[in-house]
Amino acid sequence: MIAGKSLQKIVPLLTASFLSFLILFFPLPVWGEEMLIVNTQVLNVRSGPGVNFPLIGQVKLGREFKVEEEKNGWYRIKLSNGTVGWVIKDYVSLNYIELEIQGRVVNIRSGPGTDYTKVSSLPNGTRIKAVGFEGDWYQVIYPGGKGWVAGWLVTALPKTDVSAEPASSANNEFPALPEKPESPGISWGWEKIPSGVQIKVCGSEPLGFSEKTFEGNPKIMLEFGGPWQSPLGVENINYGGVQKISTAKGEIGTLFQVDLDDSISYQTSLSSDGCHLIIDVMCPKDKLFIEEGKKIVVIDPGHGNISSRGYDTGAIGPGGQHESEIVLKIGQLVEKWLAEKGVQVIMTRTKEAYLTLEERGEMANEAGADAFVSIHANSSVSSSISGTSTYFYAPTGSDWAEQREKRKLLAQSVQDKLLAALGRRNLGVREENFAVLRTAQVPAVLVEIAFISNPEEEKLLSNEQFQFKAAQAIGEGIWNFLYP
């Protein structure tokens, strides 16, 4: 889809019939039944209706409360512990509705249009609250934040129980949902990558598709809606555990099937504009093309996974920086640095992905990697805490005990290089039972570069020069471990 507000559909003025629909499904409020939702990150709760009353608590973005009384621009609510307090009306919304995500993975943006930056992604079926609109875009509160979503990618859910669901009035009506734009055609292709096979499905409009699962049956099957451009048929792959890829007409659209030799792990990710689907098939080492004599390193940019709970941003700094985005940039710089040295690098993700913690470590096992490094930014409830630390896991008497010295050596090598390059406080090499470390059967460490919860270190983490220094330090630490 071509970005720009010029292509957005013009939503017609609300007709009398649509106003009747809103009043029918979202009845006018009655005090004691009306619900409000907090639309700011943190909202103060006071003992009375005014800023001069004592502060008795705080509530966070997305919390919903029944409105018990309105007075002088303040609403009286009851907290979960039974305490009664007052919140100012400027930072809550009364007229809101519930929406459900309809696309496979839908982008949440910072403003009402595709030319605004993406702030998150949500999977199909996620329910969110709409607190405003502009054109055919909804301003929404979603798990983890606030942003904008295209109207054609969501469905409005009618209110059925005013005591359990937020009520809405006709004072600030929401426009009818625009129809989803038609797609001019979809095509696909594939290529060999260090970790296996990468399949790309591309359209010039956001893709709409569903995934079918087959328990115990090694295949991937998707059904795409919209016109199909590539010829239908079968292409034999016979590489990296992928037998063939076939396309055929389905009940609704076009079936896209990938047949595998075994039940091999894979991850799917969608481009920021929703027009390109990438399927990375992670194949076992004996089915990969591994260059003779090359060391293999798996780099794992932490977080960034998509699940039924939404998009995992990792920690979010006080300035709004997302851990998942920062560590991905650093991870890609580490990949480039090592690749230039002749190391074969496998990335667990190159963007947001459907990937569990266990699958990250399994990628290293399947590739027979020489090292696994998971990259993170630390976080604390105290904004004053700062510093760099590196973790390993190999307790005496465990399955990993034989690798204890190697894992500790890798952790120390990376830690030393980071301290020399970044000059942050030394929090040391530590041992911790992290899922990615206990899943990996190869020398594995987890790096906490700095604290994103610390305002100073958050600024450093978002600085390109700092990211480059951190990446080079991690790369040098890995290199010194591989070639002591």
Coordinates of C-alpha atoms in Angstrom, one line a residue:
M1 CA 0.0 0.0 0.0
I2 CA 1.3 3.4 -0.9
A3 CA 1.7 5.5 2.3
G4 CA 0.0 8.8 2.6
K5 CA -3.3 10.3 3.7
S6 CA -4.3 11.0 0.1
L7 CA -5.3 7.4 -0.3
Q8 CA -7.4 7.2 2.8
K9 CA -11.1 6.8 2.2
I10 CA -13.3 9.7 3.0
V11 CA -15.7 8.7 5.7
P12 CA -19.2 10.2 5.0
L13 CA -21.1 12.3 7.5
L14 CA -23.0 10.3 10.0
T15 CA -26.6 9.8 8.9
A16 CA -29.7 9.8 11.0
S17 CA -29.9 6.0 10.7
F18 CA -26.3 5.6 11.9
L19 CA -27.0 7.8 14.9
S20 CA -29.9 5.6 15.7
F21 CA -27.6 2.6 15.5
L22 CA -25.2 4.2 18.0
I23 CA -28.0 5.1 20.4
L24 CA -29.4 1.5 20.1
F25 CA -26.1 -0.2 20.8
F26 CA -24.4 2.4 22.9
P27 CA -27.2 3.9 25.1
L28 CA -27.0 7.3 26.8
P29 CA -25.4 7.0 30.2
V30 CA -27.0 7.0 33.6
W31 CA -24.8 7.9 36.5
G32 CA -23.8 4.7 38.3
E33 CA -23.8 2.8 35.0
E34 CA -21.5 5.0 33.0
M35 CA -17.9 3.7 32.6
L36 CA -14.6 5.7 32.1
I37 CA -11.2 4.6 30.8
V38 CA -7.9 6.2 31.8
N39 CA -6.3 7.6 28.6
T40 CA -3.0 8.8 30.1
Q41 CA 0.0 6.7 31.3
V42 CA -0.5 7.5 35.0
L43 CA -3.4 9.4 36.5
N44 CA -3.6 10.8 40.1
V45 CA -6.5 9.8 42.3
R46 CA -7.5 12.4 45.0
S47 CA -9.7 12.3 48.0
G48 CA -12.0 15.0 46.6
P49 CA -13.0 16.8 43.4
G50 CA -10.0 19.2 43.0
V51 CA -6.2 19.5 42.9
N52 CA -6.1 20.8 46.4
F53 CA -7.4 17.5 47.9
P54 CA -4.8 15.0 49.1
L55 CA -3.4 12.4 46.6
I56 CA -4.6 8.9 47.7
G57 CA -3.4 6.8 44.7
Q58 CA -2.7 6.5 41.0
V59 CA -4.2 4.5 38.2
K60 CA -2.6 3.5 34.9
L61 CA -3.5 3.7 31.2
G62 CA -6.3 1.5 30.2
R63 CA -7.9 1.0 33.6
E64 CA -11.7 1.1 33.6
F65 CA -14.0 2.3 36.4
K66 CA -17.7 2.9 37.0
V67 CA -18.5 6.6 37.3
E68 CA -20.4 7.1 40.6
E69 CA -20.7 10.9 40.5
E70 CA -19.6 14.0 38.5
K71 CA -18.7 17.3 40.2
N72 CA -16.9 20.3 38.9
G73 CA -15.1 18.4 36.1
W74 CA -14.1 15.5 38.3
Y75 CA -15.4 11.9 38.4
R76 CA -15.8 9.9 41.6
I77 CA -14.7 6.2 41.2
K78 CA -14.1 3.3 43.5
L79 CA -10.7 1.6 43.4
S80 CA -10.1 -2.2 43.5
N81 CA -9.4 -2.0 47.3
G82 CA -12.7 -0.3 47.9
T83 CA -11.2 3.2 48.4
V84 CA -13.3 6.0 46.9
G85 CA -11.5 8.8 45.1
W86 CA -11.8 11.4 42.4
V87 CA -10.1 11.8 38.9
I88 CA -10.0 14.8 36.7
K89 CA -12.1 14.4 33.5
D90 CA -9.3 15.8 31.2
Y91 CA -7.4 12.4 31.3
V92 CA -10.2 9.9 30.9
S93 CA -12.7 9.0 28.2
L94 CA -16.3 8.2 28.6
N95 CA -17.3 7.8 25.0
Y96 CA -15.4 4.8 23.9
I97 CA -16.1 1.5 22.2
E98 CA -14.4 -1.9 22.1
L99 CA -12.8 -3.0 18.8
E100 CA -11.4 -6.4 17.7
I101 CA -8.4 -6.8 15.4
Q102 CA -9.3 -8.5 12.1
G103 CA -6.1 -8.6 10.2
R104 CA -3.4 -11.3 10.8
V105 CA -1.1 -8.8 12.4
V106 CA -2.2 -5.2 12.5
N107 CA 0.1 -2.2 13.0
I108 CA -0.6 0.4 15.6
R109 CA 0.8 3.8 14.5
S110 CA 1.6 7.1 16.3
G111 CA -0.9 9.1 14.2
P112 CA -4.0 8.6 12.0
G113 CA -2.3 7.5 8.8
T114 CA 0.2 5.1 7.2
D115 CA 2.8 7.8 7.0
Y116 CA 3.1 7.8 10.8
T117 CA 5.6 5.6 12.6
K118 CA 4.6 2.1 13.8
V119 CA 4.5 1.9 17.6
S120 CA 3.3 -1.7 18.0
S121 CA 1.7 -4.7 16.2
L122 CA -1.3 -6.7 17.4
P123 CA -2.4 -10.2 16.3
N124 CA -5.9 -11.2 15.1
G125 CA -8.6 -11.3 17.8
T126 CA -6.9 -8.8 20.1
R127 CA -9.5 -6.5 21.8
I128 CA -8.7 -2.8 22.2
K129 CA -10.6 0.3 23.2
A130 CA -11.3 3.2 20.8
V131 CA -11.3 6.6 22.5
G132 CA -11.4 8.9 19.5
F133 CA -11.3 9.0 15.7
E134 CA -10.0 11.1 12.8
G135 CA -11.1 10.3 9.2
D136 CA -11.2 6.5 9.0
W137 CA -8.6 5.9 11.8
Y138 CA -9.3 5.2 15.4
Q139 CA -7.3 6.4 18.4
V140 CA -7.0 3.3 20.6
I141 CA -5.7 2.1 24.0
Y142 CA -4.1 -1.3 23.5
P143 CA -2.2 -3.6 25.9
G144 CA 1.0 -1.6 26.5
G145 CA 0.2 1.8 25.1
K146 CA -1.9 4.2 23.1
G147 CA -1.9 4.8 19.3
W148 CA -3.9 4.7 16.1
V149 CA -5.4 1.9 14.0
A150 CA -6.9 1.8 10.5
G151 CA -10.7 1.4 10.6
W152 CA -10.8 -1.3 7.9
L153 CA -8.6 -3.6 10.0
V154 CA -10.9 -3.7 13.0
T155 CA -14.5 -4.6 13.9
A156 CA -16.7 -2.7 16.4
L157 CA -18.2 -4.9 19.2
P158 CA -21.6 -4.0 20.4
K159 CA -22.2 -3.3 24.1
T160 CA -24.3 -6.0 25.8
D161 CA -23.9 -5.3 29.5
V162 CA -23.4 -1.8 30.7
S163 CA -22.2 -2.9 34.1
A164 CA -19.4 -5.0 32.7
E165 CA -18.7 -3.0 29.5
P166 CA -18.0 0.7 29.0
A167 CA -21.0 2.7 27.9
S168 CA -21.0 5.3 25.2
S169 CA -23.2 8.2 24.3
A170 CA -24.1 9.8 21.0
N171 CA -22.3 13.0 22.0
N172 CA -19.2 11.9 20.2
E173 CA -20.2 9.4 17.7
F174 CA -17.8 7.1 15.9
P175 CA -17.9 6.8 12.1
A176 CA -18.9 3.7 10.3
L177 CA -16.0 1.3 9.6
P178 CA -14.7 1.7 6.0
E179 CA -14.4 -1.3 3.8
K180 CA -11.0 -2.9 3.4
P181 CA -9.3 -1.8 0.2
E182 CA -9.1 -4.4 -2.6
S183 CA -5.7 -6.0 -3.3
P184 CA -4.4 -5.8 -6.9
G185 CA -2.5 -9.0 -6.7
I186 CA -0.2 -11.2 -4.6
S187 CA 3.0 -12.9 -5.6
W188 CA 5.7 -15.1 -3.8
G189 CA 9.2 -16.3 -3.9
W190 CA 11.9 -18.0 -1.8
E191 CA 15.6 -18.0 -1.2
K192 CA 18.3 -19.8 0.9
I193 CA 19.5 -18.1 4.1
P194 CA 22.0 -19.1 6.7
S195 CA 19.3 -20.5 9.0
G196 CA 17.4 -22.4 6.3
V197 CA 14.8 -21.1 3.8
Q198 CA 13.1 -17.7 3.7
I199 CA 9.8 -17.5 1.8
K200 CA 8.3 -14.1 0.9
V201 CA 4.7 -13.4 0.0
C202 CA 4.1 -9.8 -1.3
G203 CA 1.1 -7.7 -2.2
S204 CA 0.8 -4.0 -3.0
E205 CA -1.9 -3.7 -0.4
P206 CA -2.0 -5.1 3.2
L207 CA -2.3 -8.9 3.1
G208 CA -5.3 -10.7 4.6
F209 CA -4.8 -14.3 5.4
S210 CA -5.5 -17.1 7.9
E211 CA -3.3 -19.9 9.1
K212 CA -4.4 -23.6 9.3
T213 CA -2.6 -25.9 11.8
F214 CA -2.0 -29.6 11.4
E215 CA -1.0 -31.4 14.6
G216 CA 1.8 -33.9 13.8
N217 CA 1.7 -33.1 10.1
P218 CA 4.8 -31.3 8.9
K219 CA 3.4 -28.5 6.8
I220 CA 2.6 -24.8 6.8
M221 CA -0.8 -23.8 5.2
L222 CA -2.1 -20.3 4.7
E223 CA -5.2 -19.1 2.9
F224 CA -4.9 -15.6 1.3
G225 CA -7.8 -13.4 0.4
G226 CA -7.7 -11.1 -2.6
P227 CA -6.5 -11.6 -6.2
W228 CA -3.5 -13.9 -6.7
Q229 CA -0.9 -12.9 -9.2
S230 CA 1.6 -15.7 -9.3
P231 CA 0.8 -18.9 -11.3
L232 CA -0.9 -21.7 -9.3
G233 CA 0.9 -25.0 -9.1
V234 CA 3.8 -26.8 -7.4
E235 CA 7.5 -25.8 -7.0
N236 CA 9.9 -28.4 -5.7
I237 CA 12.4 -27.0 -3.3
N238 CA 14.1 -30.0 -1.7
Y239 CA 16.5 -27.9 0.4
G240 CA 16.9 -27.4 4.1
G241 CA 14.0 -29.7 5.0
V242 CA 11.5 -27.9 2.7
Q243 CA 10.1 -30.4 0.1
K244 CA 7.9 -28.2 -2.0
I245 CA 5.6 -25.1 -2.1
S246 CA 2.2 -25.4 -3.7
T247 CA -0.6 -22.9 -4.4
A248 CA -4.2 -23.7 -5.4
K249 CA -7.7 -22.3 -5.2
G250 CA -9.3 -22.5 -1.7
E251 CA -12.8 -22.1 -0.3
I252 CA -12.3 -18.3 0.1
G253 CA -9.1 -17.3 -1.6
T254 CA -5.8 -19.0 -2.5
L255 CA -4.2 -21.8 -0.5
F256 CA -0.4 -21.5 0.1
Q257 CA 1.2 -24.7 1.4
V258 CA 4.8 -25.5 2.4
D259 CA 5.5 -29.2 2.8
L260 CA 8.4 -30.1 5.2
D261 CA 10.5 -33.2 5.9
D262 CA 10.0 -32.9 9.6
S263 CA 8.2 -30.8 12.2
I264 CA 10.6 -27.9 11.8
S265 CA 10.2 -24.7 13.7
Y266 CA 9.5 -21.5 11.7
Q267 CA 8.5 -17.9 12.3
T268 CA 6.4 -15.5 10.4
S269 CA 6.6 -11.7 10.4
L270 CA 4.8 -8.9 8.6
S271 CA 6.3 -5.8 7.2
S272 CA 5.4 -2.4 8.8
D273 CA 3.0 -1.6 6.0
G274 CA 1.4 -5.1 6.1
C275 CA 2.2 -5.8 2.5
H276 CA 5.0 -8.4 2.9
L277 CA 4.8 -11.6 4.8
I278 CA 8.1 -13.4 5.6
I279 CA 8.3 -17.0 6.6
D280 CA 11.6 -18.1 8.0
V281 CA 12.0 -21.9 8.2
M282 CA 14.7 -22.8 10.7
C283 CA 16.2 -26.1 9.5
P284 CA 18.3 -28.7 11.3
K285 CA 22.1 -28.4 10.8
D286 CA 22.3 -31.6 8.7
K287 CA 19.9 -30.0 6.1
L288 CA 21.6 -26.6 6.0
F289 CA 24.4 -25.3 3.8
I290 CA 27.1 -24.7 6.4
E291 CA 30.3 -23.3 5.0
E292 CA 33.2 -25.7 5.9
G293 CA 35.5 -24.3 8.6
K294 CA 33.2 -21.3 9.5
K295 CA 32.2 -20.7 13.1
I296 CA 28.5 -20.3 13.7
V297 CA 27.0 -17.7 16.1
V298 CA 23.3 -17.2 16.8
I299 CA 22.4 -13.6 17.8
D300 CA 19.1 -13.2 19.6
P301 CA 17.7 -9.6 19.8
G302 CA 15.5 -9.9 22.9
H303 CA 11.7 -9.6 22.9
G304 CA 10.0 -8.5 19.7
N305 CA 7.7 -11.5 19.7
I306 CA 4.0 -11.5 18.8
S307 CA 1.6 -13.7 20.7
S308 CA -2.1 -13.8 21.7
R309 CA -1.2 -11.3 24.4
G310 CA 0.0 -8.8 21.8
Y311 CA 3.4 -7.5 20.8
D312 CA 6.3 -7.8 23.3
T313 CA 8.1 -4.5 23.3
G314 CA 10.3 -5.5 26.3
A315 CA 10.9 -2.7 28.8
I316 CA 9.9 0.9 27.8
G317 CA 12.0 3.8 29.0
P318 CA 10.7 7.0 30.5
G319 CA 11.3 8.7 27.2
G320 CA 9.2 6.1 25.3
Q321 CA 12.1 4.0 23.8
H322 CA 11.3 0.3 23.3
E323 CA 13.8 -2.3 24.3
S324 CA 12.8 -4.6 21.4
E325 CA 13.6 -2.0 18.8
I326 CA 16.9 -0.9 20.3
V327 CA 18.4 -4.4 20.8
L328 CA 17.3 -5.4 17.2
K329 CA 19.4 -2.5 15.8
I330 CA 22.3 -3.5 18.0
G331 CA 21.9 -7.2 17.1
Q332 CA 22.0 -6.4 13.4
L333 CA 25.2 -4.4 13.8
V334 CA 26.7 -7.4 15.7
E335 CA 25.7 -9.6 12.8
K336 CA 27.4 -7.3 10.3
W337 CA 30.6 -7.0 12.3
L338 CA 30.9 -10.8 12.7
A339 CA 30.0 -11.5 9.1
E340 CA 32.8 -9.2 7.9
K341 CA 35.2 -11.3 10.0
G342 CA 34.0 -14.5 8.3
V343 CA 31.7 -15.8 11.0
Q344 CA 28.4 -17.4 9.8
V345 CA 25.7 -15.5 11.8
I346 CA 22.1 -16.7 12.3
M347 CA 19.6 -14.1 13.6
T348 CA 16.7 -15.4 15.7
R349 CA 14.6 -12.5 14.4
T350 CA 15.1 -9.6 12.0
K351 CA 11.8 -7.9 12.9
E352 CA 8.8 -8.7 15.0
A353 CA 8.2 -12.5 15.0
Y354 CA 6.2 -15.4 16.3
L355 CA 8.9 -16.8 18.4
T356 CA 9.0 -18.3 21.9
L357 CA 11.9 -18.1 24.3
E358 CA 12.5 -21.8 23.9
E359 CA 12.5 -21.6 20.1
R360 CA 15.3 -19.0 20.3
G361 CA 17.6 -21.4 22.0
E362 CA 16.5 -24.3 19.8
M363 CA 17.7 -22.4 16.8
A364 CA 21.2 -22.5 18.1
N365 CA 20.9 -26.2 18.9
E366 CA 19.6 -27.0 15.4
A367 CA 22.4 -25.1 13.7
G368 CA 25.1 -26.6 16.0
A369 CA 26.2 -23.1 16.8
D370 CA 29.5 -22.3 18.5
A371 CA 27.9 -19.6 20.6
F372 CA 24.5 -18.1 21.4
V373 CA 24.2 -14.4 22.6
S374 CA 20.9 -12.9 23.6
I375 CA 21.0 -9.0 23.7
H376 CA 18.8 -7.0 26.1
A377 CA 18.5 -3.7 27.8
N378 CA 17.9 -3.9 31.6
S379 CA 15.1 -2.2 33.6
S380 CA 14.3 -1.4 37.2
V381 CA 11.6 0.2 39.2
S382 CA 14.3 2.6 40.4
S383 CA 15.3 5.1 37.6
S384 CA 18.7 5.7 39.4
I385 CA 20.0 2.2 38.8
S386 CA 22.5 1.9 35.9
G387 CA 25.2 -0.3 34.5
T388 CA 26.2 -3.3 32.4
S389 CA 25.9 -7.0 33.2
T390 CA 26.2 -10.3 31.4
Y391 CA 24.6 -13.6 32.4
F392 CA 25.3 -17.3 32.0
Y393 CA 23.7 -20.5 33.3
A394 CA 25.5 -23.7 34.1
P395 CA 25.0 -24.8 37.7
T396 CA 27.1 -27.6 39.1
G397 CA 25.4 -31.0 38.7
S398 CA 23.1 -29.8 35.9
D399 CA 22.9 -30.8 32.3
W400 CA 24.9 -27.7 31.5
A401 CA 27.7 -28.2 34.0
E402 CA 30.2 -29.5 31.4
Q403 CA 29.9 -26.1 29.7
R404 CA 30.3 -24.1 32.8
E405 CA 33.8 -22.8 32.1
K406 CA 33.0 -22.1 28.4
R407 CA 29.8 -20.2 29.3
K408 CA 31.5 -18.2 32.0
L409 CA 34.4 -17.4 29.7
L410 CA 32.1 -16.2 26.9
A411 CA 30.2 -14.0 29.4
Q412 CA 33.4 -12.5 30.8
S413 CA 34.8 -11.9 27.4
V414 CA 31.7 -9.9 26.3
Q415 CA 31.4 -8.1 29.6
D416 CA 35.0 -6.9 29.5
K417 CA 34.7 -5.5 26.0
L418 CA 31.4 -3.7 26.8
L419 CA 32.9 -2.1 29.9
A420 CA 35.9 -0.9 28.0
A421 CA 33.8 0.5 25.1
L422 CA 30.9 2.0 27.0
G423 CA 32.4 3.0 30.4
R424 CA 29.2 2.2 32.3
R425 CA 29.0 0.9 35.8
N426 CA 30.2 -2.7 36.1
L427 CA 27.5 -4.9 37.5
G428 CA 29.5 -8.0 36.8
V429 CA 29.1 -11.5 35.3
R430 CA 26.2 -13.2 36.9
E431 CA 24.5 -16.6 36.8
E432 CA 20.7 -16.7 36.3
N433 CA 18.2 -19.4 35.2
F434 CA 16.9 -17.6 32.1
A435 CA 14.8 -19.7 29.6
V436 CA 17.0 -18.9 26.6
L437 CA 20.1 -19.9 28.5
R438 CA 18.8 -23.2 29.8
T439 CA 17.2 -24.1 26.4
A440 CA 20.5 -23.6 24.4
Q441 CA 22.7 -26.6 24.5
V442 CA 25.7 -24.6 23.2
P443 CA 27.8 -21.9 25.1
A444 CA 25.2 -19.2 25.7
V445 CA 25.0 -15.8 27.5
L446 CA 22.5 -13.0 27.9
V447 CA 23.8 -9.4 27.8
E448 CA 22.1 -6.4 29.6
I449 CA 23.9 -3.5 27.9
A450 CA 22.4 -0.7 30.1
F451 CA 19.3 0.3 31.9
I452 CA 16.5 1.7 29.6
S453 CA 14.7 2.7 32.8
N454 CA 17.5 5.1 33.6
P455 CA 16.9 8.4 31.7
E456 CA 20.6 8.9 31.0
E457 CA 21.2 5.4 29.8
E458 CA 17.9 5.4 27.8
K459 CA 19.3 8.3 25.8
L460 CA 22.6 6.5 25.3
L461 CA 20.8 3.3 24.1
S462 CA 18.9 5.3 21.5
N463 CA 22.1 7.0 20.3
E464 CA 23.5 5.4 17.0
Q465 CA 27.1 5.9 18.0
F466 CA 26.5 4.2 21.4
Q467 CA 24.7 1.4 19.6
F468 CA 27.6 0.9 17.2
K469 CA 30.1 0.8 20.1
A470 CA 28.0 -1.7 22.0
A471 CA 27.7 -3.9 18.9
Q472 CA 31.4 -3.8 18.2
A473 CA 32.2 -4.6 21.8
I474 CA 29.8 -7.6 21.8
G475 CA 31.3 -8.8 18.5
E476 CA 34.9 -8.5 19.8
G477 CA 33.9 -10.4 22.9
I478 CA 32.4 -13.2 20.8
W479 CA 35.5 -13.2 18.5
N480 CA 37.9 -13.5 21.4
F481 CA 35.9 -16.4 22.7
L482 CA 35.9 -18.2 19.4
Y483 CA 39.6 -17.5 18.7
P484 CA 41.4 -17.2 22.0

